[in-house]
Amino acid sequence: MHGGGDAGELDTLLARLAALRTEEGTADRPFEVHVISHDAYTVDGVRRLADKGVTDLIVGFRMPYIKGPDTEPLSEKIEHLERFAESVISKVTP
């Protein structure tokens, strides 16, 4: 799992992971790579991440480090998800 950060760092981590899996003889086994990335919010970004071997993307629509209650109404949360589904998910899902 990569929790955001520099894209170059992700490439380094994925290469190291691939090397370790090869070394351990597990490279042919199914393996999930979960990533938080700004690339997850665009179709091209999702495709770039998939090409690198990322299997799952974690997205959010509010700053996760804000302390206190979440005051955004449910209707706005649903709007964010619907927009994301229309603009990204529907274009990268087979």
PDB file of C-alpha atoms in Angstrom:
ATOM      1  CA  MET A   1       0.000   0.000   0.000  1.00  0.00           C
ATOM      2  CA  HIS A   2       1.288   3.436  -0.929  1.00  0.00           C
ATOM      3  CA  GLY A   3      -0.318   6.295   0.976  1.00  0.00           C
ATOM      4  CA  GLY A   4       0.251   9.181  -1.393  1.00  0.00           C
ATOM      5  CA  GLY A   5       3.492  10.970  -1.863  1.00  0.00           C
ATOM      6  CA  ASP A   6       5.896  11.324  -4.726  1.00  0.00           C
ATOM      7  CA  ALA A   7       5.133   9.399  -7.928  1.00  0.00           C
ATOM      8  CA  GLY A   8       8.819   8.587  -8.339  1.00  0.00           C
ATOM      9  CA  GLU A   9       8.816   7.024  -4.890  1.00  0.00           C
ATOM     10  CA  LEU A  10       5.916   4.814  -5.944  1.00  0.00           C
ATOM     11  CA  ASP A  11       7.892   3.629  -8.975  1.00  0.00           C
ATOM     12  CA  THR A  12      10.848   2.778  -6.727  1.00  0.00           C
ATOM     13  CA  LEU A  13       8.622   0.902  -4.272  1.00  0.00           C
ATOM     14  CA  LEU A  14       6.895  -1.055  -7.042  1.00  0.00           C
ATOM     15  CA  ALA A  15      10.254  -2.042  -8.544  1.00  0.00           C
ATOM     16  CA  ARG A  16      11.523  -3.175  -5.132  1.00  0.00           C
ATOM     17  CA  LEU A  17       8.320  -5.114  -4.516  1.00  0.00           C
ATOM     18  CA  ALA A  18       8.641  -6.859  -7.893  1.00  0.00           C
ATOM     19  CA  ALA A  19      12.262  -7.764  -7.131  1.00  0.00           C
ATOM     20  CA  LEU A  20      11.338  -9.194  -3.721  1.00  0.00           C
ATOM     21  CA  ARG A  21       8.478 -11.209  -5.160  1.00  0.00           C
ATOM     22  CA  THR A  22      10.775 -12.613  -7.845  1.00  0.00           C
ATOM     23  CA  GLU A  23      13.435 -13.401  -5.256  1.00  0.00           C
ATOM     24  CA  GLU A  24      10.883 -15.230  -3.106  1.00  0.00           C
ATOM     25  CA  GLY A  25       9.403 -17.101  -6.074  1.00  0.00           C
ATOM     26  CA  THR A  26       5.987 -15.496  -5.687  1.00  0.00           C
ATOM     27  CA  ALA A  27       5.961 -13.215  -8.736  1.00  0.00           C
ATOM     28  CA  ASP A  28       3.444 -15.428 -10.543  1.00  0.00           C
ATOM     29  CA  ARG A  29       0.934 -15.373  -7.693  1.00  0.00           C
ATOM     30  CA  PRO A  30      -1.922 -12.857  -7.567  1.00  0.00           C
ATOM     31  CA  PHE A  31      -1.006  -9.790  -5.547  1.00  0.00           C
ATOM     32  CA  GLU A  32      -2.852  -6.557  -4.807  1.00  0.00           C
ATOM     33  CA  VAL A  33      -1.236  -3.133  -4.780  1.00  0.00           C
ATOM     34  CA  HIS A  34      -3.399  -0.442  -3.141  1.00  0.00           C
ATOM     35  CA  VAL A  35      -2.457   3.180  -3.768  1.00  0.00           C
ATOM     36  CA  ILE A  36      -3.567   6.642  -2.745  1.00  0.00           C
ATOM     37  CA  SER A  37      -2.560   8.980  -5.568  1.00  0.00           C
ATOM     38  CA  HIS A  38      -3.622  12.188  -7.250  1.00  0.00           C
ATOM     39  CA  ASP A  39      -3.530  10.166 -10.468  1.00  0.00           C
ATOM     40  CA  ALA A  40      -6.624   8.288  -9.277  1.00  0.00           C
ATOM     41  CA  TYR A  41      -8.792  11.292 -10.165  1.00  0.00           C
ATOM     42  CA  THR A  42      -8.257  11.191 -13.936  1.00  0.00           C
ATOM     43  CA  VAL A  43      -8.793   8.503 -16.548  1.00  0.00           C
ATOM     44  CA  ASP A  44      -5.221   8.826 -17.858  1.00  0.00           C
ATOM     45  CA  GLY A  45      -3.863   8.704 -14.310  1.00  0.00           C
ATOM     46  CA  VAL A  46      -5.797   5.536 -13.493  1.00  0.00           C
ATOM     47  CA  ARG A  47      -4.468   3.917 -16.662  1.00  0.00           C
ATOM     48  CA  ARG A  48      -0.893   4.954 -15.825  1.00  0.00           C
ATOM     49  CA  LEU A  49      -1.209   3.418 -12.378  1.00  0.00           C
ATOM     50  CA  ALA A  50      -2.722   0.217 -13.777  1.00  0.00           C
ATOM     51  CA  ASP A  51       0.153  -0.036 -16.260  1.00  0.00           C
ATOM     52  CA  LYS A  52       2.545   0.095 -13.287  1.00  0.00           C
ATOM     53  CA  GLY A  53       0.767  -2.831 -11.623  1.00  0.00           C
ATOM     54  CA  VAL A  54      -1.518  -0.960  -9.244  1.00  0.00           C
ATOM     55  CA  THR A  55      -4.658  -3.032  -8.701  1.00  0.00           C
ATOM     56  CA  ASP A  56      -6.710  -0.821  -6.372  1.00  0.00           C
ATOM     57  CA  LEU A  57      -7.047   2.920  -5.891  1.00  0.00           C
ATOM     58  CA  ILE A  58      -8.181   4.675  -2.751  1.00  0.00           C
ATOM     59  CA  VAL A  59      -9.906   8.010  -3.276  1.00  0.00           C
ATOM     60  CA  GLY A  60     -11.492  10.514  -0.975  1.00  0.00           C
ATOM     61  CA  PHE A  61     -13.288  13.778  -1.389  1.00  0.00           C
ATOM     62  CA  ARG A  62     -12.334  15.608   1.789  1.00  0.00           C
ATOM     63  CA  MET A  63      -9.079  16.437   3.535  1.00  0.00           C
ATOM     64  CA  PRO A  64      -8.462  13.443   5.824  1.00  0.00           C
ATOM     65  CA  TYR A  65      -6.346  15.389   8.328  1.00  0.00           C
ATOM     66  CA  ILE A  66      -8.962  17.926   9.394  1.00  0.00           C
ATOM     67  CA  LYS A  67      -9.866  17.508  13.039  1.00  0.00           C
ATOM     68  CA  GLY A  68     -13.432  17.745  14.153  1.00  0.00           C
ATOM     69  CA  PRO A  69     -16.754  16.588  12.822  1.00  0.00           C
ATOM     70  CA  ASP A  70     -17.461  16.116   9.154  1.00  0.00           C
ATOM     71  CA  THR A  71     -20.010  18.812   8.357  1.00  0.00           C
ATOM     72  CA  GLU A  72     -20.456  18.097   4.649  1.00  0.00           C
ATOM     73  CA  PRO A  73     -24.046  17.034   3.941  1.00  0.00           C
ATOM     74  CA  LEU A  74     -24.641  13.514   2.643  1.00  0.00           C
ATOM     75  CA  SER A  75     -26.154  14.933  -0.549  1.00  0.00           C
ATOM     76  CA  GLU A  76     -22.847  16.640  -1.398  1.00  0.00           C
ATOM     77  CA  LYS A  77     -20.904  13.451  -0.715  1.00  0.00           C
ATOM     78  CA  ILE A  78     -23.195  11.601  -3.095  1.00  0.00           C
ATOM     79  CA  GLU A  79     -22.692  14.313  -5.743  1.00  0.00           C
ATOM     80  CA  HIS A  80     -18.892  13.904  -5.467  1.00  0.00           C
ATOM     81  CA  LEU A  81     -19.192  10.155  -5.915  1.00  0.00           C
ATOM     82  CA  GLU A  82     -21.605  10.459  -8.840  1.00  0.00           C
ATOM     83  CA  ARG A  83     -19.309  12.941 -10.599  1.00  0.00           C
ATOM     84  CA  PHE A  84     -16.306  10.670 -10.055  1.00  0.00           C
ATOM     85  CA  ALA A  85     -18.277   7.663 -11.310  1.00  0.00           C
ATOM     86  CA  GLU A  86     -19.280   9.523 -14.483  1.00  0.00           C
ATOM     87  CA  SER A  87     -15.948  11.180 -15.231  1.00  0.00           C
ATOM     88  CA  VAL A  88     -13.514   8.408 -14.254  1.00  0.00           C
ATOM     89  CA  ILE A  89     -14.921   5.036 -13.230  1.00  0.00           C
ATOM     90  CA  SER A  90     -17.257   4.655 -16.200  1.00  0.00           C
ATOM     91  CA  LYS A  91     -14.366   5.359 -18.587  1.00  0.00           C
ATOM     92  CA  VAL A  92     -11.859   2.892 -17.153  1.00  0.00           C
ATOM     93  CA  THR A  93     -14.136   0.001 -16.215  1.00  0.00           C
ATOM     94  CA  PRO A  94     -14.454  -2.640 -18.960  1.00  0.00           C
TER      95      PRO A  94
END
